[in-house]
Short mmCIF file of C-alpha atoms in Angstrom, two decimals:
data_model
loop_
_atom_site.label_atom_id
_atom_site.label_comp_id
_atom_site.label_asym_id
_atom_site.label_seq_id
_atom_site.Cartn_x
_atom_site.Cartn_y
_atom_site.Cartn_z
CA VAL A 1 180.26 87.14 27.33
CA ASN A 2 180.36 88.92 30.63
CA PHE A 3 177.34 91.22 30.65
CA LYS A 4 178.82 93.33 33.43
CA ASP A 5 181.46 94.57 30.99
CA LEU A 6 178.92 95.77 28.41
CA LYS A 7 178.03 99.44 28.40
CA ALA A 8 174.83 100.81 26.96
CA THR A 9 174.93 104.07 25.12
CA PRO A 10 171.64 105.95 25.15
CA ARG A 11 170.42 107.01 21.73
CA ASN A 12 167.63 109.24 20.63
CA VAL A 13 165.04 106.99 19.13
CA SER A 14 161.87 108.20 17.52
CA LEU A 15 159.07 105.74 16.95
CA THR A 16 155.97 106.48 14.99
CA ALA A 17 153.09 104.09 15.46
CA THR A 18 150.31 104.10 12.95
CA PRO A 19 147.07 103.14 14.67
CA SER A 20 145.37 100.13 13.17
CA THR A 21 141.89 100.59 11.83
CA GLY A 22 140.94 96.96 11.44
CA TYR A 23 140.21 95.31 8.12
CA ALA A 24 140.02 97.34 4.94
CA ILE A 25 136.43 97.88 3.91
CA SER A 26 136.34 97.68 0.14
CA ALA A 27 132.67 98.35 -0.61
CA THR A 28 129.52 99.38 1.22
CA ALA A 29 125.73 99.24 0.90
CA GLU A 30 122.83 100.72 2.87
CA SER A 31 119.10 100.88 3.33
CA GLY A 32 117.05 103.78 4.56
CA ASP A 33 119.32 106.65 3.48
CA ASP A 34 117.68 109.85 4.72
CA GLY A 35 118.31 111.60 1.38
CA SER A 36 120.44 114.33 2.95
CA GLY A 37 123.81 113.03 1.76
CA HIS A 38 124.39 111.05 4.93
CA THR A 39 125.49 107.89 3.13
CA VAL A 40 127.23 104.78 4.42
CA ALA A 41 130.46 105.87 2.68
CA THR A 42 130.83 108.59 5.34
CA THR A 43 131.19 105.91 8.03
CA ILE A 44 134.62 104.93 6.73
CA ASP A 45 136.04 108.32 5.74
CA GLY A 46 137.96 108.97 8.99
CA ASN A 47 135.87 112.07 9.69
CA TYR A 48 133.76 111.92 12.85
CA SER A 49 131.74 114.94 11.69
CA THR A 50 130.25 113.05 8.73
CA TYR A 51 127.77 110.24 9.26
CA TRP A 52 125.22 107.84 7.81
CA GLN A 53 121.71 108.54 8.99
CA SER A 54 118.39 106.79 8.56
CA THR A 55 115.06 107.09 10.27
CA THR A 56 112.93 104.11 11.21
CA ASN A 57 109.36 104.17 12.40
CA GLY A 58 110.04 102.11 15.50
CA SER A 59 108.99 98.81 13.92
CA ASN A 60 111.18 98.81 10.82
CA SER A 61 114.95 98.72 10.73
CA ALA A 62 117.67 100.26 8.62
CA TYR A 63 121.07 98.80 7.87
CA VAL A 64 124.59 99.59 6.73
CA GLN A 65 126.61 96.83 5.12
CA TYR A 66 130.35 96.48 4.64
CA ASP A 67 132.35 94.27 2.26
CA LEU A 68 135.78 93.16 3.45
CA GLY A 69 136.75 92.07 -0.09
CA SER A 70 137.37 88.46 0.94
CA THR A 71 136.43 86.18 3.82
CA GLN A 72 138.22 87.15 7.04
CA SER A 73 138.19 85.96 10.64
CA VAL A 74 136.18 88.67 12.41
CA ASN A 75 136.19 89.07 16.21
CA SER A 76 134.58 92.45 16.83
CA VAL A 77 133.32 95.71 15.42
CA LYS A 78 133.91 99.26 16.57
CA ILE A 79 131.27 101.91 16.04
CA ALA A 80 131.33 105.64 16.75
CA TRP A 81 127.71 106.76 16.98
CA TYR A 82 126.88 110.25 15.78
CA LEU A 83 125.55 112.11 18.86
CA GLY A 84 126.47 108.93 20.76
CA ASN A 85 127.07 110.94 23.91
CA THR A 86 123.37 111.94 24.00
CA ARG A 87 121.53 108.75 23.04
CA SER A 88 121.80 104.96 23.09
CA THR A 89 121.23 103.09 19.81
CA TRP A 90 119.65 99.64 19.64
CA PHE A 91 121.15 97.36 16.95
CA ASP A 92 122.19 93.90 15.77
CA VAL A 93 125.33 92.78 13.94
CA ASP A 94 124.98 90.22 11.13
CA THR A 95 127.74 88.50 9.15
CA SER A 96 127.82 86.60 5.88
CA THR A 97 130.35 84.89 3.65
CA ASN A 98 128.26 85.37 0.47
CA GLY A 99 126.08 88.47 1.03
CA THR A 100 122.89 86.39 0.84
CA THR A 101 122.78 84.15 3.91
CA TRP A 102 123.17 86.09 7.16
CA THR A 103 123.97 85.05 10.72
CA THR A 104 123.25 87.35 13.64
CA VAL A 105 126.36 87.45 15.84
CA LEU A 106 125.19 90.22 18.20
CA SER A 107 121.50 90.75 18.93
CA GLY A 108 119.66 93.51 20.78
CA ILE A 109 122.82 95.42 21.63
CA ASN A 110 122.62 98.97 22.99
CA SER A 111 125.40 101.52 22.61
CA SER A 112 126.51 103.22 25.83
CA GLY A 113 124.91 106.58 25.12
CA THR A 114 127.90 108.27 26.77
CA THR A 115 130.49 108.84 24.02
CA THR A 116 131.07 109.81 20.40
CA ALA A 117 134.31 107.78 20.35
CA LEU A 118 134.55 104.27 18.91
CA GLU A 119 132.86 101.67 21.10
CA THR A 120 134.00 98.05 20.81
CA TYR A 121 131.47 95.22 20.46
CA ASN A 122 133.13 91.79 20.81
CA PHE A 123 131.67 88.60 19.37
CA SER A 124 131.49 85.55 21.63
CA SER A 125 133.92 83.88 19.19
CA ALA A 126 135.53 84.71 15.87
CA VAL A 127 133.43 84.17 12.74
CA ASN A 128 134.37 83.84 9.10
CA ALA A 129 132.80 86.73 7.21
CA ARG A 130 133.21 88.72 4.05
CA TYR A 131 130.21 90.96 4.75
CA VAL A 132 129.26 92.68 8.01
CA ARG A 133 125.93 94.43 8.46
CA TYR A 134 124.64 96.62 11.29
CA VAL A 135 120.85 96.50 11.59
CA CYS A 136 119.66 99.57 13.50
CA TYR A 137 116.27 99.99 15.20
CA GLY A 138 116.42 103.52 16.62
CA THR A 139 117.55 105.10 19.87
CA ASP A 140 116.25 105.79 23.35
CA HIS A 141 115.67 109.36 22.12
CA ASP A 142 114.02 108.91 18.70
CA ASN A 143 113.91 106.68 15.62
CA VAL A 144 117.03 108.17 14.01
CA ASN A 145 120.04 105.90 13.48
CA ALA A 146 123.38 107.63 12.88
CA ILE A 147 126.89 106.15 12.60
CA ALA A 148 129.91 108.45 12.33
CA GLU A 149 132.71 105.90 11.90
CA THR A 150 133.22 102.14 12.01
CA GLN A 151 135.99 99.58 12.07
CA ILE A 152 135.79 95.81 11.66
CA TRP A 153 138.31 93.58 13.46
#
């Protein structure tokens, strides 16, 4: 085939890309719900105006926990912090294959404090996990923890 003899005809092509949102999160759990309807379920509803919120006293922690439905290879998490453009949140990320024995994969992490968009937190290496838990300790502003949306990758 002589490629010089081929002619390309431009065509109108429309592509629609659906953004990936990571693994499906099939069930959730929480501690420290503030009682105002700000439950962990709101962190996976696609609405950045809804959020989970819990208050700690500076020495205790609160957590949100996600169930991936089966063990997956997890490399990172993405978290959009409610009011994340006004405060930095201090937290850990734990993983588990059985929901009982936990391994801390990220410790003493601080969010940027500069955005309400998803922030990516990469693990040093992939881990096998069915459950992922964020343990929150408060912010540089107060003892309120608030997550608007999350994704697990």
